[in-house]
mmCIF file of C-alpha atoms in Angstrom:
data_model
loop_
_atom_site.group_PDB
_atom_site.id
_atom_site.type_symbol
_atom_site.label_atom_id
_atom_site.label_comp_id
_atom_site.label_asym_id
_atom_site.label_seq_id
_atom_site.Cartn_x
_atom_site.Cartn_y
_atom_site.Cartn_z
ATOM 1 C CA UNK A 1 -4.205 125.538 182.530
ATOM 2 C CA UNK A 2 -1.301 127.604 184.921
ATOM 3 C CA UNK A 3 0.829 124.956 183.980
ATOM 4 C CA UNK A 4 -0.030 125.158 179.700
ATOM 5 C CA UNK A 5 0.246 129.142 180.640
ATOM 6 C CA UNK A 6 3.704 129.238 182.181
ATOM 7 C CA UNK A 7 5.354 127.380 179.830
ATOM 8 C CA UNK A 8 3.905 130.065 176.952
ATOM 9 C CA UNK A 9 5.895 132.516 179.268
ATOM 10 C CA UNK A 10 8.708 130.542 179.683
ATOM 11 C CA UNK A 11 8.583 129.726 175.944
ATOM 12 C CA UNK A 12 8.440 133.183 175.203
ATOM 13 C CA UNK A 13 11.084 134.502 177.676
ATOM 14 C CA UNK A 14 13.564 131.947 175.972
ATOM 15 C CA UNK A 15 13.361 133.148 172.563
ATOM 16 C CA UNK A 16 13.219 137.524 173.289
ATOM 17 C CA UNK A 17 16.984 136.103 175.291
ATOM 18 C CA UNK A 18 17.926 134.573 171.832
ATOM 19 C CA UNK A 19 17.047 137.196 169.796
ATOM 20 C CA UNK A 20 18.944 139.296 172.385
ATOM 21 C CA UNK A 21 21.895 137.283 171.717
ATOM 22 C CA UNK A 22 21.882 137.213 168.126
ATOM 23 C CA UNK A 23 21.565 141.189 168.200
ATOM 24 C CA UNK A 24 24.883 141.518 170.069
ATOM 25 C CA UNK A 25 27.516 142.806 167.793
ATOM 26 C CA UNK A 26 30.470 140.605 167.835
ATOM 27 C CA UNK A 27 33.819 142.882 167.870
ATOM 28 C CA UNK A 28 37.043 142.564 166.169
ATOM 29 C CA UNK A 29 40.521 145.044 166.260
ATOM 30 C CA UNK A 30 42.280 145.135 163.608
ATOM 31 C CA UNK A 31 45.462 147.514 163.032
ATOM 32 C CA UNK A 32 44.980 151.184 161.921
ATOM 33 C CA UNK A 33 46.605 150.197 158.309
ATOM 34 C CA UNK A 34 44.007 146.886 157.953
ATOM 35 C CA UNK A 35 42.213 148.078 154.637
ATOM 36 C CA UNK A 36 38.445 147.353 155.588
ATOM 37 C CA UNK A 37 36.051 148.134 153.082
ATOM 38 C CA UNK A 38 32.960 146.415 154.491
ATOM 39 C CA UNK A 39 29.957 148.718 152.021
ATOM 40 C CA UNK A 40 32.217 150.054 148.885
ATOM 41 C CA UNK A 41 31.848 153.583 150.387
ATOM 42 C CA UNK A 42 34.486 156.000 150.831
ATOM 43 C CA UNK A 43 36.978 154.995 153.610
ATOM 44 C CA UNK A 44 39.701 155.905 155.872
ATOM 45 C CA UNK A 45 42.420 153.455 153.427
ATOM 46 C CA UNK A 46 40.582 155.983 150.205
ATOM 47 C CA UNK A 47 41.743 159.120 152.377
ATOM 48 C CA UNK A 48 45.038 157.677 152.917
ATOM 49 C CA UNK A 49 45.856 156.786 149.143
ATOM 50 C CA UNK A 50 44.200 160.075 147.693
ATOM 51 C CA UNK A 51 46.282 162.402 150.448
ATOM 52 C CA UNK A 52 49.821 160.794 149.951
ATOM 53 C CA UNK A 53 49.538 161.144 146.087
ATOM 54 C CA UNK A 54 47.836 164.568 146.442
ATOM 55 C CA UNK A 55 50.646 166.477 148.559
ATOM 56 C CA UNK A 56 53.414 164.383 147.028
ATOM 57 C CA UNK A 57 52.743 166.077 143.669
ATOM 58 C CA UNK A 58 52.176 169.064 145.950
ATOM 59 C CA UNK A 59 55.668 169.535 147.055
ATOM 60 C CA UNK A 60 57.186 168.476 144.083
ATOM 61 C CA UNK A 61 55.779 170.963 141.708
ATOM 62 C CA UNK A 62 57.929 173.667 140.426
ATOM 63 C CA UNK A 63 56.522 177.063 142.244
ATOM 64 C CA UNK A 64 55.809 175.022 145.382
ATOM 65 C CA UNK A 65 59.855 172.916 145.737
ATOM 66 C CA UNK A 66 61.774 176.790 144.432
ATOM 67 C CA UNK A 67 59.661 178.848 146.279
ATOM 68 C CA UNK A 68 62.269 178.803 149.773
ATOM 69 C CA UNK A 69 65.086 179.175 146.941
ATOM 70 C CA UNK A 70 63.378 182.336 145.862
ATOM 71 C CA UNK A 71 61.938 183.500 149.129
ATOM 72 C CA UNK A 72 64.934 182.571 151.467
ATOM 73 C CA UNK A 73 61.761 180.770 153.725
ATOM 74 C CA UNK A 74 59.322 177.663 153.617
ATOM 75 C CA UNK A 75 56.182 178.793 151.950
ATOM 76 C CA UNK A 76 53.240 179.749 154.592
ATOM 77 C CA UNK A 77 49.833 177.704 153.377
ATOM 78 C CA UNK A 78 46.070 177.842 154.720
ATOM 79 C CA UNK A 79 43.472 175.119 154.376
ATOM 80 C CA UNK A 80 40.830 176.244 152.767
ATOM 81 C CA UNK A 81 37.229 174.126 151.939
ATOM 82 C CA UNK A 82 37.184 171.358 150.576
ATOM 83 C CA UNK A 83 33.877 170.591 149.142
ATOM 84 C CA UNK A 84 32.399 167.294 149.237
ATOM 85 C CA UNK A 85 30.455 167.205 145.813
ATOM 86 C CA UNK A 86 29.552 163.387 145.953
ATOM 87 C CA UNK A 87 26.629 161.513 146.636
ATOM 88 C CA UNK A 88 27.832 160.782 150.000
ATOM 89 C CA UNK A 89 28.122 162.357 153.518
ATOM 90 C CA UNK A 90 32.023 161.942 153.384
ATOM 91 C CA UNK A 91 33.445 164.536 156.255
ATOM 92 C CA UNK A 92 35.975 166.375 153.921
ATOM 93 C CA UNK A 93 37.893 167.989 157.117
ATOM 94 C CA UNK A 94 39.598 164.534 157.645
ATOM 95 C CA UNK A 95 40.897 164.970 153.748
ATOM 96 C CA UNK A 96 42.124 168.658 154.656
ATOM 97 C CA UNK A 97 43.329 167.481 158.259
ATOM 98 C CA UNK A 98 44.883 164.727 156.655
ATOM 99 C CA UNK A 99 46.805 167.158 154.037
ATOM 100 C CA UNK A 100 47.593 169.563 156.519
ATOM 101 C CA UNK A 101 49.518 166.909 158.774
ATOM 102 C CA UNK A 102 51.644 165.045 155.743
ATOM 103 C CA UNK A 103 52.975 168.762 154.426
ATOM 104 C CA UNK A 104 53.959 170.071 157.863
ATOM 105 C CA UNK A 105 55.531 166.248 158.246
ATOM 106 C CA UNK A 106 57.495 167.179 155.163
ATOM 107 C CA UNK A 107 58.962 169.929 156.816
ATOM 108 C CA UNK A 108 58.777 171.360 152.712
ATOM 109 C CA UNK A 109 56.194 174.313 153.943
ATOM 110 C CA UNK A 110 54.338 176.098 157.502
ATOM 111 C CA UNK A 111 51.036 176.375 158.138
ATOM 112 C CA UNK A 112 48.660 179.360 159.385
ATOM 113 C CA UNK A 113 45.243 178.192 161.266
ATOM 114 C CA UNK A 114 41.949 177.863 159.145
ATOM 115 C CA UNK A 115 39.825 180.947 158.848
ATOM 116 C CA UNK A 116 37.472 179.164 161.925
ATOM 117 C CA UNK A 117 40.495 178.753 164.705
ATOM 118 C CA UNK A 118 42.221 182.189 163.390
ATOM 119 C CA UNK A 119 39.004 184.181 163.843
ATOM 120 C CA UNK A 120 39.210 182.517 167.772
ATOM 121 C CA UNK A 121 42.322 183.134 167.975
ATOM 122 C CA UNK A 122 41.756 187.180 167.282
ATOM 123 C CA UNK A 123 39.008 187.186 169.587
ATOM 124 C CA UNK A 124 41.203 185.548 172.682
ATOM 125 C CA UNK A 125 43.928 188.407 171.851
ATOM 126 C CA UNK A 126 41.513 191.034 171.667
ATOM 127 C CA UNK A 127 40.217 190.273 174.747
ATOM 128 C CA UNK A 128 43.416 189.775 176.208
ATOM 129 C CA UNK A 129 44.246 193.588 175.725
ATOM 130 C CA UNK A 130 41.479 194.279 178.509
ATOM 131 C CA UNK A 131 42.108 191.674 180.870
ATOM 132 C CA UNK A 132 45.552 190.094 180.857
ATOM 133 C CA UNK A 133 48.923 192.315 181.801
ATOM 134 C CA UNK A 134 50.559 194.458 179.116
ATOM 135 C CA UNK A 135 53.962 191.929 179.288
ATOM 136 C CA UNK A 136 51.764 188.433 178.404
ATOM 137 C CA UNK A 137 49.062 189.845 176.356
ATOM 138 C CA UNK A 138 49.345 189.097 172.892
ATOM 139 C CA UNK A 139 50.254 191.612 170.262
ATOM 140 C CA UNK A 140 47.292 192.591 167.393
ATOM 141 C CA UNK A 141 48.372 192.610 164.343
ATOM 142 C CA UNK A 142 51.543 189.755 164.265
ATOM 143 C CA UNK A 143 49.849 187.361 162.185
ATOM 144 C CA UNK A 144 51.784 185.242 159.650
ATOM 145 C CA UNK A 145 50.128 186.048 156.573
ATOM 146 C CA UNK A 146 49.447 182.994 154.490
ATOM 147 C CA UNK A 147 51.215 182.520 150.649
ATOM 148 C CA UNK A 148 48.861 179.494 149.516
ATOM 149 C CA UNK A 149 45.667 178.619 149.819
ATOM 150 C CA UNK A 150 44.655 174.920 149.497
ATOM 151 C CA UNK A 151 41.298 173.978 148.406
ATOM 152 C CA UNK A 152 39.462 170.950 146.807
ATOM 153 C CA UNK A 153 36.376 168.636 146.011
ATOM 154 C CA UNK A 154 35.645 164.636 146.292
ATOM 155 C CA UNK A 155 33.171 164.126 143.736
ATOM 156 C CA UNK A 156 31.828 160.541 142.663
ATOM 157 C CA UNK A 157 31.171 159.105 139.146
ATOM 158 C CA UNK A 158 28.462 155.914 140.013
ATOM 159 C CA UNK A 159 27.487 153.494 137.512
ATOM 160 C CA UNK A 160 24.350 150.924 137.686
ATOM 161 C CA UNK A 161 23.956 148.133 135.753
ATOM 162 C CA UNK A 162 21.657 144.867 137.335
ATOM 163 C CA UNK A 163 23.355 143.708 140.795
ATOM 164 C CA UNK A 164 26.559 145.573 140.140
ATOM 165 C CA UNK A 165 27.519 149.380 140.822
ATOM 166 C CA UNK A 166 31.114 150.873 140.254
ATOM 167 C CA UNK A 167 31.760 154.434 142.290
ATOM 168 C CA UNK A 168 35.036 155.968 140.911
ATOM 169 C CA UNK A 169 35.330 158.988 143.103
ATOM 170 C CA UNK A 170 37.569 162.048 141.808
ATOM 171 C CA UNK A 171 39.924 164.065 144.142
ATOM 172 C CA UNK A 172 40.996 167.401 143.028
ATOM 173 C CA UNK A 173 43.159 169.986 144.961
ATOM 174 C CA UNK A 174 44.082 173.942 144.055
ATOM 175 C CA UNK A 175 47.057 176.050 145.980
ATOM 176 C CA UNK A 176 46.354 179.546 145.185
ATOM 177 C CA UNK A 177 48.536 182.584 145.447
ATOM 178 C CA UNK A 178 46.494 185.128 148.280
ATOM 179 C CA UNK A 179 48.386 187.448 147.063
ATOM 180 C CA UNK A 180 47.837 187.458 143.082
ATOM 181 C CA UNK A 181 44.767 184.617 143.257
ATOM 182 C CA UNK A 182 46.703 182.954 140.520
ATOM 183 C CA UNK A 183 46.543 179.039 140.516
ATOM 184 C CA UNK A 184 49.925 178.138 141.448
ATOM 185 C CA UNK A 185 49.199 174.482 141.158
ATOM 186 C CA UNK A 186 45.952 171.790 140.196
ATOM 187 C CA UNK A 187 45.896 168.324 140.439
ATOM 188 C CA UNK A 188 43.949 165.521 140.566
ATOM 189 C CA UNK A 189 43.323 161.809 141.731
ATOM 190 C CA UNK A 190 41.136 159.437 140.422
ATOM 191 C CA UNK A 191 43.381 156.332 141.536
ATOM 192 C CA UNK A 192 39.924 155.243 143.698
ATOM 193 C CA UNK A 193 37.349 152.763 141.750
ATOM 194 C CA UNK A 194 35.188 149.706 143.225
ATOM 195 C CA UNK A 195 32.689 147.558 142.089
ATOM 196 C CA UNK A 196 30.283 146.817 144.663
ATOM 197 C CA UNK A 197 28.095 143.673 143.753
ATOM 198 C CA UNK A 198 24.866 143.219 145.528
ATOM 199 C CA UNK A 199 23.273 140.472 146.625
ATOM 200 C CA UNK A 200 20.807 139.117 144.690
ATOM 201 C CA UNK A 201 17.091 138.662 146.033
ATOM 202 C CA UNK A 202 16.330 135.392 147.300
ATOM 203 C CA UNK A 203 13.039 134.403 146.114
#
């Protein structure tokens, strides 16, 4: 009977260390660029496509390419929101981070920080004024005003039909004039469409 009862335990031991095994996650690198679309979901190789097309149309519109023509300077731009508006939890700051670093790359236009780091930034110069000497502490009221604001949306058109779905997601981006609040320049991108088949119940 110890015998018949150690071998249950042994039995059972054996098979909680193979279903520890199987559970492992097996691990593969892959280069930055690799396009890996495992779910059909919105991806980093989606951001990518949708940002170079975005600010490329960016720079070359008219007000945006004459403006240091007219202005004898680069134009000054702030990130605004960008919205996600789809029926996913897609973090839109990597879209506006994303913008943000292929313009200043471009060396075509400056930046000023996001409302967030600038309202930090006032508060570490105001309090600078009490604490740190009168030759290092920063001066109130030097800010680079912004010309542009840049705002957006990802939105996402689904479609169901049996095992299939397509998601077509649509990218659009505003600059607007602080100044005036006239729309300087719109665009969009709807370059982005998969069809994600399921697979079918086995019965």
């Amino acid at each position: 009977m110890k015998s018949c009862g150690k071998r249950i335990v042994l039995a059972a031991a054996g098979a909680l260390l193979l279903a520890g095994c199987a559970s492992t996650p097996k691990t593969k690198r892959v280069s930055s660029g690799a396009v890996t679309d495992l779910t059909g979901y919105w991806n980093d190789t989606d951001v990518d496509i949708v940002c170079k097309d975005l600010i490329a149309k960016f720079l070359e519109s008219p007000r945006v390419a004459g403006f240091e023509a007219k202005n004898s300077r680069l134009p000054v731009i702030r990130v605004g929101n960008f919205k996600n508006a789809s029926s996913e939890p897609i973090d839109t700051s990597i879209v506006s981070k994303r913008m943000q670093v292929q313009i200043l790359n471009s060396g075509k236009a400056e930046f000023v920080a996001d409302s967030g780091v600038s309202a930090e930034l006032r508060a570490e110069a105001q309090e600078q004024q009490s604490w740190s000497s009168e030759d290092t502490a920063a001066a109130l009221a030097e800010e680079t005003g912004a010309d542009f604001l840049l705002t957006g949306a990802v939105k996402t058109i689904i479609q169901t039909a049996d095992n299939q779905q397509v998601r077509a997601y649509d990218v659009t981006a505003d600059a607007t004039d602080i100044t005036t609040h006239r729309i300087i320049w719109s665009e969009e991108n709807n370059a982005i469409k998969k069809i994600v088949k399921k697979a079918k119940a086995k019965l």
